Amino acid sequence: MGEQLKQNDSTKKTVGKSVLLGAAFLMATSSIGPGFLTQTTVFTEQLAASFGFVILISLLLDVFVQMNVWRIIAVSGLRGQEIANKVLPGLGVLLAILIVIGGLAFNIGNVAGAGLGLNAMLGLDPITGAIISAAFAIFIFVVKEAGKAMDKVAQAAGFVMIALMVYVAFSTSPPVGEAIVNTFAPSEISIFAIVTLVGGTVGGYITFAGGHRLLDAGVKGVESLPDVTKSSVTGIVVTGIMRVALFLAVLGVVSQGLQIDPANPPASVFRLAAGEIGYRIFGVIMWAAAITSVVGAAYTSVSFIRSFHPMIEKYHNWVIIVFILVSTLVFALVGRPVNILILVGALNALILPLALGTLLIGAYKKEIVGDYKHPTWLTIAGAIVTVVMGVLGIMTLIEQIPLLFK
C-alpha cells in the first residue's frame, strides 16, 4: 500500500514536471515563429552588437508580463477572457475577438513559414509543404491525449531549434566580447526594436499560451504559484537562448562583412554561415518554428472562445482543427493577405496592454482572486509595461493604418 502511494506521488511529480515544461515550451515555441527569425536577423543587421541591449531589456519586460499573467490566471482558476468579463462585462468578448482574429491572421503566416521551411529542407513546393505541415498539426489534435502530444511536440521542436541554432552561432565565430560590452553599454538604442520584440514574444495570444495550458492541465490555486512562476520564467529563458544564439550567428556573419540577402534575411545568414548544409538547417529551424506556432496559435485562440458555449467546450479539439484548416486554405488559395496582416499586426500591439491592464485590475478583485495578495513590485512592473506598450501600440496603429490605403 505504502509503495503504491509512493508510486502515485512520483507519477504526480513527473506529470507535474512534464506539464510545467510543456507549458513553458508551448509559450516559447509559439513566440519563435517565422517573424521571430526575420525580426532578429534584420535588427541585428541594423544595430550590430548593440542589439544585445535590446534583447536584454525586452527579456526583462517579457518576464514581468508573463509572471503577472500566469500568476493571476492560476490563482483565479479562470481563463483570460473570463477574468476580463468579471472586470468589465463584455470586455472578455472584445479580448477574445481581437485574439481570435489576430491568431487566425498570424496563423496564415505561420502556415506559409512551415511551407517555406519544407521548401528549404527538402525542396518541396511551399504550398504542398504548407498542406503537409497543416496535416501534421491537425494530427496532434486528433490524438486522444492531445494536450500531452502538444507538450511533447513543443519540447522536441524547442530542443532541436536551440541545438541547431547554437551550432550555427558557433560556426560564424561572432565577436562575443563586443556583444557582451554592448549588451550593457550599447552604442545605439532602438525603442522600436524593443517594442517589436516584446510584442512578438508576449503579444497577442502568446501571453496566454502557457497560462491557459496549465489551467487545462489542472495547475491552479495559490499553492501552485511557485511552479507557475518557474514555468513562466523557463518559457522566457528558452526564447532568450534562441534569440541570443540567432543574434550571435547574424553578428558573426555581419562582422565578417558578408552581405545578407534582403529577400530572405534568415535563410541568407544560415547559407553564409554553413553553406548548403546551413540552408538545410535553416529549413529545419523554420519548419519547427512555424509548426509549433501553428499549434500554439490555434490552441490558444480557441481557448478564448471555449467558455462561450458548451458545444465549443465539448468539441474544442475539432474547433482547433477547423481553425488550422481555415488558415491553410486561405494561404493555399489567396496567399498572404498583406493588408489584413498589417491591420492585425497593428491591432495586436494593443492586445498586450489591454489584456495585462485588465488582469492587473482583476488581481485586486476579491470575487476573482479571493484572499490572494498580488506582489506590489509585480503590479508596478506590470503597470509600467501596460502604459508603455499602450502608448506605443496606439502610435503603431496610427502609423500602420495609412499604409492600408496606399
Short mmCIF file of C-alpha atoms in Angstrom, two decimals, residues 124-269:
data_model
loop_
_atom_site.label_atom_id
_atom_site.label_comp_id
_atom_site.label_asym_id
_atom_site.label_seq_id
_atom_site.Cartn_x
_atom_site.Cartn_y
_atom_site.Cartn_z
CA LEU A 124 9.08 20.83 -51.75
CA ASP A 125 6.71 23.37 -53.31
CA PRO A 126 5.78 25.86 -50.50
CA ILE A 127 2.00 25.29 -50.85
CA THR A 128 2.45 21.48 -50.81
CA GLY A 129 4.75 21.91 -47.78
CA ALA A 130 2.13 24.08 -46.04
CA ILE A 131 -0.60 21.45 -46.60
CA ILE A 132 1.64 18.61 -45.30
CA SER A 133 2.55 20.75 -42.25
CA ALA A 134 -1.11 21.54 -41.54
CA ALA A 135 -1.93 17.81 -41.71
CA PHE A 136 0.83 17.18 -39.12
CA ALA A 137 -0.56 19.92 -36.83
CA ILE A 138 -4.10 18.54 -37.19
CA PHE A 139 -2.90 15.03 -36.31
CA ILE A 140 -1.72 16.33 -32.89
CA PHE A 141 -5.32 17.31 -32.04
CA VAL A 142 -6.83 14.07 -33.35
CA VAL A 143 -4.76 12.08 -30.84
CA LYS A 144 -6.69 11.12 -27.68
CA GLU A 145 -4.20 12.81 -25.32
CA ALA A 146 -3.91 15.97 -27.46
CA GLY A 147 -2.55 18.10 -24.59
CA LYS A 148 0.31 15.71 -23.88
CA ALA A 149 1.06 15.31 -27.60
CA MET A 150 1.23 19.10 -27.96
CA ASP A 151 3.59 19.37 -24.95
CA LYS A 152 5.92 16.71 -26.39
CA VAL A 153 6.00 18.29 -29.90
CA ALA A 154 6.73 21.75 -28.41
CA GLN A 155 9.57 20.39 -26.25
CA ALA A 156 11.13 18.30 -29.04
CA ALA A 157 10.94 21.20 -31.53
CA GLY A 158 12.36 23.61 -28.94
CA PHE A 159 15.38 21.43 -28.18
CA VAL A 160 16.07 20.80 -31.91
CA MET A 161 15.89 24.52 -32.72
CA ILE A 162 18.20 25.51 -29.85
CA ALA A 163 20.79 22.79 -30.67
CA LEU A 164 20.94 23.71 -34.38
CA MET A 165 20.90 27.45 -33.66
CA VAL A 166 23.80 27.18 -31.18
CA TYR A 167 25.77 25.13 -33.75
CA VAL A 168 25.29 27.81 -36.42
CA ALA A 169 26.16 30.58 -33.92
CA PHE A 170 29.49 28.86 -33.15
CA SER A 171 30.26 28.32 -36.82
CA THR A 172 30.14 32.08 -37.60
CA SER A 173 32.78 32.93 -34.91
CA PRO A 174 30.89 36.01 -33.59
CA PRO A 175 32.68 38.77 -31.61
CA VAL A 176 31.26 37.63 -28.24
CA GLY A 177 33.29 40.17 -26.19
CA GLU A 178 31.93 43.09 -28.21
CA ALA A 179 28.39 41.68 -27.89
CA ILE A 180 28.68 41.44 -24.08
CA VAL A 181 30.05 45.00 -23.75
CA ASN A 182 27.28 46.44 -25.98
CA THR A 183 24.58 44.50 -24.12
CA PHE A 184 25.28 46.62 -21.02
CA ALA A 185 26.72 49.75 -22.69
CA PRO A 186 25.13 49.99 -26.17
CA SER A 187 26.40 52.49 -28.75
CA GLU A 188 22.87 52.68 -30.21
CA ILE A 189 19.37 52.13 -28.71
CA SER A 190 16.22 51.38 -30.70
CA ILE A 191 12.89 51.76 -28.83
CA PHE A 192 11.08 50.43 -31.91
CA ALA A 193 13.14 47.22 -31.78
CA ILE A 194 12.36 46.74 -28.04
CA VAL A 195 8.60 47.20 -28.63
CA THR A 196 8.66 44.86 -31.62
CA LEU A 197 10.46 42.16 -29.64
CA VAL A 198 8.15 42.44 -26.61
CA GLY A 199 5.07 42.36 -28.86
CA GLY A 200 6.46 39.39 -30.77
CA THR A 201 7.39 37.42 -27.63
CA VAL A 202 4.44 38.07 -25.31
CA GLY A 203 1.96 39.96 -27.51
CA GLY A 204 -1.45 38.79 -28.72
CA TYR A 205 -2.36 35.19 -27.97
CA ILE A 206 1.22 34.27 -26.90
CA THR A 207 0.77 35.95 -23.47
CA PHE A 208 -1.87 33.35 -22.60
CA ALA A 209 -0.48 30.24 -24.36
CA GLY A 210 1.27 28.70 -21.34
CA GLY A 211 -1.11 30.07 -18.69
CA HIS A 212 -4.15 28.53 -20.39
CA ARG A 213 -2.27 25.26 -20.97
CA LEU A 214 -1.51 24.97 -17.22
CA LEU A 215 -5.15 25.71 -16.40
CA ASP A 216 -6.33 22.97 -18.79
CA ALA A 217 -3.91 20.56 -17.07
CA GLY A 218 -5.42 21.42 -13.66
CA VAL A 219 -2.46 23.50 -12.41
CA LYS A 220 -4.18 26.29 -10.44
CA GLY A 221 -4.62 27.79 -6.98
CA VAL A 222 -2.24 29.70 -4.68
CA GLU A 223 -0.33 26.51 -3.81
CA SER A 224 0.71 26.10 -7.46
CA LEU A 225 2.29 29.60 -7.71
CA PRO A 226 5.96 28.56 -7.23
CA ASP A 227 5.61 26.05 -10.10
CA VAL A 228 3.66 28.51 -12.26
CA THR A 229 6.32 31.22 -11.76
CA LYS A 230 9.13 28.76 -12.57
CA SER A 231 7.33 27.62 -15.73
CA SER A 232 6.65 31.20 -16.93
CA VAL A 233 10.30 32.23 -16.46
CA THR A 234 11.51 28.99 -18.16
CA GLY A 235 9.46 29.94 -21.23
CA ILE A 236 11.19 33.33 -21.45
CA VAL A 237 14.64 31.74 -20.86
CA VAL A 238 14.07 29.31 -23.78
CA THR A 239 13.02 32.23 -26.01
CA GLY A 240 16.06 34.21 -24.80
CA ILE A 241 18.55 31.40 -25.58
CA MET A 242 17.13 31.11 -29.09
CA ARG A 243 17.19 34.90 -29.63
CA VAL A 244 20.78 35.24 -28.35
CA ALA A 245 22.03 32.29 -30.46
CA LEU A 246 20.46 33.77 -33.63
CA PHE A 247 21.78 37.25 -32.73
CA LEU A 248 25.33 35.86 -32.39
CA ALA A 249 25.03 33.90 -35.65
CA VAL A 250 23.95 37.03 -37.57
CA LEU A 251 26.55 39.18 -35.78
CA GLY A 252 29.27 36.71 -36.86
CA VAL A 253 28.16 36.99 -40.49
CA VAL A 254 27.82 40.82 -40.39
CA SER A 255 31.21 41.30 -38.64
CA GLN A 256 32.88 39.37 -41.47
CA GLY A 257 31.49 41.99 -43.88
CA LEU A 258 29.26 39.46 -45.67
CA GLN A 259 26.14 40.75 -47.42
CA ILE A 260 22.75 39.43 -46.17
CA ASP A 261 20.10 38.94 -48.87
CA PRO A 262 17.17 41.30 -48.06
CA ALA A 263 14.72 38.97 -49.87
CA ASN A 264 15.13 36.28 -47.19
CA PRO A 265 17.43 37.53 -44.41
CA PRO A 266 17.43 34.48 -42.03
CA ALA A 267 17.94 31.92 -44.84
CA SER A 268 20.78 34.05 -46.19
CA VAL A 269 22.53 34.08 -42.76
#
